[in-house]
Tab-separated table of C-alpha atoms in Angstrom:
chain	number	residue	atom	x	y	z
A	1	MET	CA	-0.039	-0.001	0.078
A	2	THR	CA	1.334	3.373	-1.010
A	3	ALA	CA	1.887	5.856	1.804
A	4	PRO	CA	-0.269	9.008	1.642
A	5	PHE	CA	1.488	12.301	0.803
A	6	LEU	CA	2.647	14.372	3.825
A	7	LEU	CA	0.846	17.359	2.502
A	8	GLU	CA	-1.746	17.799	-0.263
A	9	ALA	CA	-3.823	20.570	-1.597
A	10	ARG	CA	-6.940	19.936	-3.713
A	11	ALA	CA	-8.400	22.686	-5.741
A	12	LEU	CA	-7.593	25.504	-3.406
A	13	VAL	CA	-9.331	28.767	-4.198
A	14	ARG	CA	-8.623	32.052	-2.407
A	15	ARG	CA	-10.373	35.373	-3.394
A	16	ASP	CA	-9.721	38.934	-2.322
A	17	ALA	CA	-12.507	39.609	0.176
A	18	ARG	CA	-12.880	43.200	-1.023
A	19	THR	CA	-12.674	42.921	-4.701
A	20	ALA	CA	-13.563	39.322	-5.296
A	21	THR	CA	-10.441	38.961	-7.500
A	22	THR	CA	-9.177	35.428	-7.659
A	23	LEU	CA	-5.819	35.170	-5.947
A	24	LEU	CA	-5.456	31.443	-6.114
A	25	ASP	CA	-7.251	29.474	-8.803
A	26	ALA	CA	-7.986	25.881	-8.023
A	27	ALA	CA	-4.484	24.971	-7.034
A	28	ASP	CA	-3.605	21.249	-6.820
A	29	PHE	CA	-0.505	20.199	-5.045
A	30	ALA	CA	1.088	17.058	-3.515
A	31	LEU	CA	4.286	16.774	-1.447
A	32	ALA	CA	5.780	13.400	-0.621
A	33	ALA	CA	8.319	12.653	2.035
A	34	GLY	CA	11.802	13.078	0.691
A	35	GLU	CA	10.756	15.754	-1.754
A	36	ARG	CA	12.297	19.263	-2.181
A	37	VAL	CA	9.998	21.482	-4.361
A	38	LEU	CA	10.596	24.955	-5.562
A	39	ILE	CA	8.066	27.401	-6.682
A	40	THR	CA	9.109	30.459	-9.005
A	41	GLY	CA	7.071	33.100	-10.618
A	42	PRO	CA	6.651	36.827	-10.951
A	43	SER	CA	5.881	38.963	-7.871
A	44	GLY	CA	2.192	39.140	-7.237
A	45	SER	CA	1.473	35.816	-8.908
A	46	GLY	CA	0.082	34.178	-5.793
A	47	LYS	CA	2.957	32.314	-4.400
A	48	SER	CA	2.725	33.655	-0.855
A	49	VAL	CA	-1.062	33.368	-1.028
A	50	PHE	CA	-0.618	29.665	-1.764
A	51	MET	CA	1.986	29.101	0.950
A	52	ARG	CA	-0.175	30.823	3.630
A	53	ALA	CA	-3.111	28.768	2.444
A	54	LEU	CA	-1.046	25.532	2.880
A	55	ALA	CA	-0.020	26.715	6.326
A	56	LEU	CA	-3.728	27.333	7.282
A	57	LEU	CA	-2.856	30.952	8.218
A	58	ASP	CA	-5.470	32.495	5.836
A	59	PRO	CA	-9.014	31.214	4.933
A	60	ILE	CA	-9.700	29.504	1.665
A	61	ASP	CA	-12.821	30.012	-0.290
A	62	SER	CA	-12.967	26.337	-1.475
A	63	GLY	CA	-10.759	23.275	-1.636
A	64	HIS	CA	-9.070	21.188	0.929
A	65	VAL	CA	-5.665	20.770	2.580
A	66	LEU	CA	-4.851	17.284	3.588
A	67	TRP	CA	-2.221	16.064	6.011
A	68	HIS	CA	-1.076	12.411	5.840
A	69	GLY	CA	-4.235	11.918	3.465
A	70	ARG	CA	-6.724	13.277	5.907
A	71	ASP	CA	-8.599	16.563	6.278
A	72	ILE	CA	-7.557	18.764	9.147
A	73	ASP	CA	-10.306	19.601	11.650
A	74	ARG	CA	-10.215	22.734	13.735
A	75	HIS	CA	-8.864	20.957	16.911
A	76	ALA	CA	-5.912	19.385	14.895
A	77	ILE	CA	-4.691	22.823	13.495
A	78	PRO	CA	-2.158	23.420	16.391
A	79	ARG	CA	-0.539	19.963	15.863
A	80	TYR	CA	-0.604	20.530	12.049
A	81	ARG	CA	1.180	23.840	12.413
A	82	ARG	CA	3.657	22.201	14.656
A	83	SER	CA	4.431	19.632	11.882
A	84	VAL	CA	4.085	21.888	8.858
A	85	ALA	CA	6.137	25.001	9.621
A	86	TYR	CA	5.815	28.298	7.673
A	87	VAL	CA	8.986	30.450	7.415
A	88	ARG	CA	8.306	33.899	6.036
A	89	GLN	CA	10.623	36.549	4.490
A	90	ARG	CA	10.483	38.857	7.430
A	91	PRO	CA	10.687	37.080	10.730
A	92	ALA	CA	8.817	38.231	13.832
A	93	LEU	CA	10.905	38.033	17.001
A	94	VAL	CA	9.803	38.743	20.469
A	95	ASP	CA	11.725	41.128	22.853
A	96	GLY	CA	14.631	39.723	24.576
A	97	THR	CA	17.637	37.667	23.428
A	98	VAL	CA	17.933	34.938	20.742
A	99	GLU	CA	17.666	32.371	23.394
A	100	ASP	CA	14.454	33.930	24.727
A	101	ASN	CA	13.111	33.617	21.203
A	102	LEU	CA	14.160	29.924	21.006
A	103	ARG	CA	12.537	29.238	24.291
A	104	TYR	CA	9.221	31.010	23.445
A	105	PRO	CA	7.473	28.155	21.535
A	106	TYR	CA	7.813	25.942	24.580
A	107	SER	CA	5.479	28.314	26.509
A	108	LEU	CA	2.636	27.596	24.030
A	109	GLN	CA	0.167	24.891	24.569
A	110	ALA	CA	0.975	22.986	21.442
A	111	TYR	CA	4.667	22.368	22.705
A	112	ARG	CA	3.822	21.727	26.398
A	113	ASP	CA	5.109	18.143	25.956
A	114	ALA	CA	8.452	19.286	24.721
A	115	ARG	CA	11.463	20.914	26.409
A	116	PHE	CA	14.067	23.451	25.180
A	117	ASP	CA	17.391	21.893	24.525
A	118	ARG	CA	20.151	24.430	24.726
A	119	ASP	CA	22.834	22.111	23.401
A	120	ARG	CA	20.634	21.491	20.179
A	121	ALA	CA	20.170	25.299	19.816
A	122	GLU	CA	23.883	25.799	20.048
A	123	GLN	CA	24.541	23.053	17.504
A	124	LEU	CA	22.065	24.570	15.059
A	125	SER	CA	23.652	28.060	15.635
A	126	ARG	CA	27.173	26.689	14.973
A	127	ALA	CA	25.823	25.059	11.655
A	128	ALA	CA	24.710	28.522	10.541
A	129	GLY	CA	28.230	29.868	11.211
A	130	ARG	CA	27.259	31.917	14.271
A	131	GLY	CA	29.552	32.539	17.130
A	132	GLN	CA	29.336	31.334	20.796
A	133	ASP	CA	27.638	34.701	21.858
A	134	PHE	CA	24.780	34.347	19.270
A	135	LEU	CA	22.240	33.055	21.718
A	136	ALA	CA	22.849	35.951	24.027
A	137	LYS	CA	22.479	38.659	21.492
A	138	ARG	CA	19.276	40.884	21.733
A	139	ALA	CA	16.700	40.501	19.097
A	140	GLY	CA	16.558	44.209	18.505
A	141	ASP	CA	20.309	44.276	17.665
A	142	LEU	CA	20.192	41.548	15.086
A	143	SER	CA	20.965	42.256	11.327
A	144	GLY	CA	18.241	40.968	8.880
A	145	GLY	CA	20.339	37.911	8.166
A	146	GLU	CA	20.876	37.046	11.876
A	147	ALA	CA	17.095	37.503	12.571
A	148	GLN	CA	16.200	35.154	9.824
A	149	VAL	CA	18.741	32.527	11.171
A	150	ALA	CA	17.268	32.927	14.705
A	151	SER	CA	13.787	32.456	13.250
A	152	LEU	CA	14.739	29.327	11.347
A	153	ILE	CA	16.546	27.840	14.292
A	154	ARG	CA	13.349	28.374	16.368
A	155	VAL	CA	11.425	26.312	13.898
A	156	LEU	CA	14.037	23.624	13.151
A	157	GLN	CA	14.551	22.811	16.902
A	158	LEU	CA	10.993	21.574	16.948
A	159	ALA	CA	11.688	19.031	14.254
A	160	PRO	CA	8.873	19.664	11.856
A	161	GLU	CA	7.977	17.275	9.007
A	162	VAL	CA	7.489	19.978	6.266
A	163	LEU	CA	9.044	23.336	5.841
A	164	LEU	CA	7.085	25.986	3.812
A	165	LEU	CA	9.849	28.559	2.988
A	166	ASP	CA	8.474	31.793	1.652
A	167	GLU	CA	11.453	33.499	0.197
A	168	PRO	CA	13.273	33.296	3.501
A	169	THR	CA	16.604	34.629	1.928
A	170	ALA	CA	15.202	37.653	-0.066
A	171	SER	CA	17.228	40.794	0.546
A	172	LEU	CA	19.780	38.837	2.641
A	173	ASP	CA	23.528	39.049	2.084
A	174	PRO	CA	25.252	35.975	0.461
A	175	GLU	CA	26.785	34.729	3.754
A	176	SER	CA	23.391	34.690	5.434
A	177	THR	CA	21.613	33.223	2.498
A	178	ARG	CA	24.121	30.288	2.452
A	179	ALA	CA	23.574	29.942	6.272
A	180	ILE	CA	19.842	29.462	5.769
A	181	GLU	CA	20.399	27.046	2.985
A	182	THR	CA	22.902	24.988	5.019
A	183	LEU	CA	20.327	24.845	8.049
A	184	VAL	CA	17.628	23.617	5.809
A	185	ALA	CA	19.799	21.128	3.965
A	186	ASP	CA	21.013	19.699	7.289
A	187	TRP	CA	17.470	19.439	8.530
A	188	PHE	CA	16.415	17.679	5.391
A	189	ASP	CA	19.367	15.193	5.272
A	190	ALA	CA	18.848	14.107	8.907
A	191	ASP	CA	15.745	12.316	7.947
A	192	ARG	CA	14.849	12.372	4.192
A	193	SER	CA	12.444	9.427	4.784
A	194	ALA	CA	10.009	11.569	6.671
A	195	ARG	CA	10.633	15.305	5.715
A	196	ALA	CA	9.925	17.469	2.835
A	197	SER	CA	10.291	21.145	1.790
A	198	LEU	CA	8.545	23.653	-0.425
A	199	TRP	CA	10.578	26.815	-1.162
A	200	VAL	CA	9.552	29.915	-2.952
A	201	SER	CA	12.522	31.674	-4.565
A	202	HIS	CA	13.251	34.463	-7.130
A	203	ASP	CA	16.962	33.565	-7.304
A	204	PRO	CA	17.800	31.183	-10.295
A	205	ALA	CA	21.264	30.499	-8.687
A	206	GLN	CA	19.509	29.391	-5.407
A	207	VAL	CA	17.090	27.140	-7.302
A	208	GLU	CA	20.023	25.440	-9.021
A	209	ARG	CA	21.772	24.974	-5.585
A	210	ILE	CA	18.842	23.641	-3.844
A	211	GLY	CA	17.597	21.189	-6.527
A	212	GLY	CA	14.439	19.343	-6.598
A	213	ARG	CA	11.081	19.381	-8.428
A	214	ARG	CA	10.110	22.816	-9.757
A	215	MET	CA	6.764	24.475	-10.252
A	216	THR	CA	5.701	27.842	-11.422
A	217	MET	CA	2.971	30.345	-10.431
A	218	HIS	CA	1.311	32.803	-12.753
A	219	ALA	CA	-1.874	34.796	-12.071
A	220	GLY	CA	-2.759	32.438	-9.356
A	221	ARG	CA	-2.348	29.276	-11.309
A	222	LEU	CA	0.079	26.628	-10.112
A	223	THR	CA	1.644	24.471	-12.844
A	224	ALA	CA	4.578	21.918	-13.168
A	225	TYR	CA	7.896	23.176	-14.584
A	226	LYS	CA	9.097	21.358	-17.669
A	227	GLU	CA	12.297	20.224	-16.106
A	228	VAL	CA	13.413	18.458	-13.017
A	229	ILE	CA	16.668	19.765	-11.414
A	230	GLU	CA	18.728	17.055	-9.843
Protein backbone atom coordinates (compact mmCIF):
# COMPACT_ATOMS: atom_id res chain seq x y z
CA MET A 1 0.00 0.00 0.00
CA THR A 2 1.35 3.39 -1.01
CA ALA A 3 1.87 5.83 1.84
CA PRO A 4 -0.21 9.02 1.63
CA PHE A 5 1.44 12.32 0.82
CA LEU A 6 2.70 14.33 3.76
CA LEU A 7 0.84 17.37 2.47
CA GLU A 8 -1.75 17.74 -0.24
CA ALA A 9 -3.88 20.55 -1.63
CA ARG A 10 -6.97 19.88 -3.69
CA ALA A 11 -8.47 22.67 -5.77
CA LEU A 12 -7.57 25.47 -3.37
CA VAL A 13 -9.28 28.75 -4.20
CA ARG A 14 -8.65 32.08 -2.50
CA ARG A 15 -10.34 35.35 -3.44
CA ASP A 16 -9.77 38.90 -2.31
CA ALA A 17 -12.55 39.61 0.19
CA ARG A 18 -12.90 43.22 -0.97
CA THR A 19 -12.67 42.96 -4.75
CA ALA A 20 -13.58 39.27 -5.28
CA THR A 21 -10.46 38.97 -7.45
CA THR A 22 -9.20 35.39 -7.66
CA LEU A 23 -5.80 35.20 -5.96
CA LEU A 24 -5.43 31.42 -6.09
CA ASP A 25 -7.15 29.48 -8.85
CA ALA A 26 -8.03 25.86 -8.01
CA ALA A 27 -4.47 24.91 -7.03
CA ASP A 28 -3.64 21.21 -6.82
CA PHE A 29 -0.44 20.12 -5.12
CA ALA A 30 1.06 17.06 -3.44
CA LEU A 31 4.27 16.79 -1.42
CA ALA A 32 5.77 13.39 -0.61
CA ALA A 33 8.35 12.55 2.03
CA GLY A 34 11.86 13.05 0.67
CA GLU A 35 10.86 15.76 -1.79
CA ARG A 36 12.22 19.25 -2.25
CA VAL A 37 9.93 21.43 -4.34
CA LEU A 38 10.65 24.96 -5.54
CA ILE A 39 8.09 27.46 -6.76
CA THR A 40 9.10 30.35 -8.99
CA GLY A 41 7.05 33.05 -10.64
CA PRO A 42 6.69 36.83 -10.89
CA SER A 43 5.84 39.05 -7.94
CA GLY A 44 2.12 39.16 -7.24
CA SER A 45 1.46 35.83 -8.93
CA GLY A 46 0.05 34.23 -5.78
CA LYS A 47 3.02 32.32 -4.38
CA SER A 48 2.71 33.70 -0.85
CA VAL A 49 -1.07 33.35 -0.99
CA PHE A 50 -0.61 29.67 -1.78
CA MET A 51 1.97 29.15 0.95
CA ARG A 52 -0.16 30.83 3.60
CA ALA A 53 -3.17 28.77 2.49
CA LEU A 54 -1.14 25.57 2.89
CA ALA A 55 -0.06 26.71 6.35
CA LEU A 56 -3.74 27.34 7.26
CA LEU A 57 -2.88 30.93 8.14
CA ASP A 58 -5.49 32.48 5.84
CA PRO A 59 -9.01 31.29 5.03
CA ILE A 60 -9.67 29.54 1.72
CA ASP A 61 -12.85 29.97 -0.29
CA SER A 62 -12.98 26.37 -1.46
CA GLY A 63 -10.86 23.25 -1.66
CA HIS A 64 -9.07 21.14 0.93
CA VAL A 65 -5.68 20.80 2.58
CA LEU A 66 -4.84 17.24 3.62
CA TRP A 67 -2.15 16.08 6.02
CA HIS A 68 -1.11 12.41 5.75
CA GLY A 69 -4.13 11.91 3.54
CA ARG A 70 -6.70 13.32 5.97
CA ASP A 71 -8.64 16.54 6.26
CA ILE A 72 -7.59 18.76 9.14
CA ASP A 73 -10.31 19.59 11.60
CA ARG A 74 -10.19 22.73 13.73
CA HIS A 75 -8.87 20.94 16.82
CA ALA A 76 -5.94 19.46 14.86
CA ILE A 77 -4.68 22.80 13.50
CA PRO A 78 -2.15 23.47 16.34
CA ARG A 79 -0.64 20.01 15.84
CA TYR A 80 -0.62 20.54 12.08
CA ARG A 81 1.24 23.84 12.38
CA ARG A 82 3.76 22.14 14.63
CA SER A 83 4.50 19.63 11.87
CA VAL A 84 4.08 21.92 8.86
CA ALA A 85 6.12 25.03 9.63
CA TYR A 86 5.80 28.28 7.68
CA VAL A 87 8.95 30.43 7.44
CA ARG A 88 8.29 33.86 6.06
CA GLN A 89 10.54 36.46 4.47
CA ARG A 90 10.53 38.89 7.39
CA PRO A 91 10.71 37.07 10.72
CA ALA A 92 8.81 38.22 13.79
CA LEU A 93 10.86 38.00 16.97
CA VAL A 94 9.81 38.76 20.53
CA ASP A 95 11.69 41.17 22.80
CA GLY A 96 14.66 39.69 24.58
CA THR A 97 17.63 37.59 23.51
CA VAL A 98 17.92 35.02 20.76
CA GLU A 99 17.67 32.34 23.45
CA ASP A 100 14.46 33.92 24.75
CA ASN A 101 13.06 33.60 21.23
CA LEU A 102 14.11 29.98 20.98
CA ARG A 103 12.49 29.20 24.32
CA TYR A 104 9.25 31.01 23.44
CA PRO A 105 7.49 28.17 21.54
CA TYR A 106 7.76 25.92 24.60
CA SER A 107 5.51 28.32 26.49
CA LEU A 108 2.67 27.57 24.05
CA GLN A 109 0.09 24.87 24.63
CA ALA A 110 1.00 22.98 21.45
CA TYR A 111 4.55 22.39 22.71
CA ARG A 112 3.92 21.69 26.40
CA ASP A 113 5.11 18.09 25.89
CA ALA A 114 8.56 19.26 24.67
CA ARG A 115 11.47 20.94 26.44
CA PHE A 116 14.02 23.46 25.22
CA ASP A 117 17.37 21.83 24.45
CA ARG A 118 20.13 24.43 24.69
CA ASP A 119 22.76 22.05 23.34
CA ARG A 120 20.65 21.49 20.24
CA ALA A 121 20.14 25.24 19.85
CA GLU A 122 23.90 25.81 20.05
CA GLN A 123 24.49 23.04 17.51
CA LEU A 124 22.10 24.67 15.05
CA SER A 125 23.70 28.04 15.69
CA ARG A 126 27.16 26.67 14.91
CA ALA A 127 25.85 25.00 11.75
CA ALA A 128 24.71 28.45 10.60
CA GLY A 129 28.17 29.88 11.25
CA ARG A 130 27.15 31.91 14.30
CA GLY A 131 29.56 32.56 17.18
CA GLN A 132 29.29 31.40 20.79
CA ASP A 133 27.60 34.65 21.81
CA PHE A 134 24.76 34.38 19.30
CA LEU A 135 22.15 33.05 21.74
CA ALA A 136 22.90 35.95 24.10
CA LYS A 137 22.39 38.66 21.48
CA ARG A 138 19.38 40.94 21.81
CA ALA A 139 16.77 40.43 19.13
CA GLY A 140 16.63 44.16 18.48
CA ASP A 141 20.36 44.24 17.69
CA LEU A 142 20.29 41.51 15.04
CA SER A 143 20.88 42.16 11.37
CA GLY A 144 18.26 40.96 8.90
CA GLY A 145 20.29 37.83 8.21
CA GLU A 146 20.84 37.09 11.89
CA ALA A 147 17.13 37.55 12.60
CA GLN A 148 16.23 35.08 9.86
CA VAL A 149 18.78 32.57 11.19
CA ALA A 150 17.30 32.90 14.68
CA SER A 151 13.78 32.49 13.31
CA LEU A 152 14.74 29.36 11.36
CA ILE A 153 16.54 27.81 14.33
CA ARG A 154 13.39 28.43 16.38
CA VAL A 155 11.47 26.34 13.85
CA LEU A 156 14.05 23.61 13.23
CA GLN A 157 14.58 22.82 16.91
CA LEU A 158 10.98 21.61 16.95
CA ALA A 159 11.72 19.01 14.23
CA PRO A 160 8.87 19.72 11.78
CA GLU A 161 7.99 17.29 9.00
CA VAL A 162 7.50 19.96 6.34
CA LEU A 163 9.05 23.39 5.84
CA LEU A 164 7.13 26.00 3.86
CA LEU A 165 9.84 28.53 3.01
CA ASP A 166 8.38 31.76 1.63
CA GLU A 167 11.43 33.55 0.17
CA PRO A 168 13.36 33.28 3.45
CA THR A 169 16.57 34.65 1.94
CA ALA A 170 15.16 37.58 -0.04
CA SER A 171 17.23 40.73 0.55
CA LEU A 172 19.81 38.85 2.64
CA ASP A 173 23.55 39.03 2.03
CA PRO A 174 25.26 35.99 0.43
CA GLU A 175 26.72 34.77 3.74
CA SER A 176 23.33 34.78 5.48
CA THR A 177 21.69 33.19 2.45
CA ARG A 178 24.14 30.29 2.52
CA ALA A 179 23.62 29.92 6.29
CA ILE A 180 19.87 29.53 5.77
CA GLU A 181 20.41 27.06 2.94
CA THR A 182 22.82 25.04 5.07
CA LEU A 183 20.41 24.83 7.99
CA VAL A 184 17.58 23.66 5.74
CA ALA A 185 19.81 21.12 3.95
CA ASP A 186 21.07 19.68 7.26
CA TRP A 187 17.50 19.39 8.57
CA PHE A 188 16.38 17.62 5.37
CA ASP A 189 19.36 15.25 5.20
CA ALA A 190 18.89 14.21 8.84
CA ASP A 191 15.67 12.33 7.96
CA ARG A 192 14.86 12.34 4.25
CA SER A 193 12.43 9.46 4.67
CA ALA A 194 10.03 11.60 6.71
CA ARG A 195 10.68 15.24 5.71
CA ALA A 196 9.98 17.50 2.76
CA SER A 197 10.24 21.16 1.86
CA LEU A 198 8.52 23.69 -0.37
CA TRP A 199 10.62 26.76 -1.15
CA VAL A 200 9.57 29.95 -2.96
CA SER A 201 12.53 31.71 -4.56
CA HIS A 202 13.24 34.42 -7.13
CA ASP A 203 16.94 33.54 -7.33
CA PRO A 204 17.84 31.21 -10.27
CA ALA A 205 21.22 30.41 -8.72
CA GLN A 206 19.54 29.39 -5.48
CA VAL A 207 17.10 27.18 -7.36
CA GLU A 208 20.04 25.42 -8.99
CA ARG A 209 21.81 24.95 -5.64
CA ILE A 210 18.78 23.54 -3.83
CA GLY A 211 17.62 21.21 -6.59
CA GLY A 212 14.39 19.24 -6.61
CA ARG A 213 11.06 19.39 -8.40
CA ARG A 214 10.09 22.76 -9.81
CA MET A 215 6.72 24.44 -10.24
CA THR A 216 5.69 27.88 -11.42
CA MET A 217 2.95 30.28 -10.42
CA HIS A 218 1.34 32.77 -12.81
CA ALA A 219 -1.81 34.78 -12.06
CA GLY A 220 -2.81 32.41 -9.27
CA ARG A 221 -2.32 29.26 -11.34
CA LEU A 222 0.16 26.66 -10.13
CA THR A 223 1.68 24.46 -12.83
CA ALA A 224 4.53 21.96 -13.14
CA TYR A 225 7.82 23.16 -14.59
CA LYS A 226 9.09 21.40 -17.70
CA GLU A 227 12.36 20.26 -16.15
CA VAL A 228 13.41 18.50 -12.98
CA ILE A 229 16.61 19.77 -11.38
CA GLU A 230 18.72 17.01 -9.89
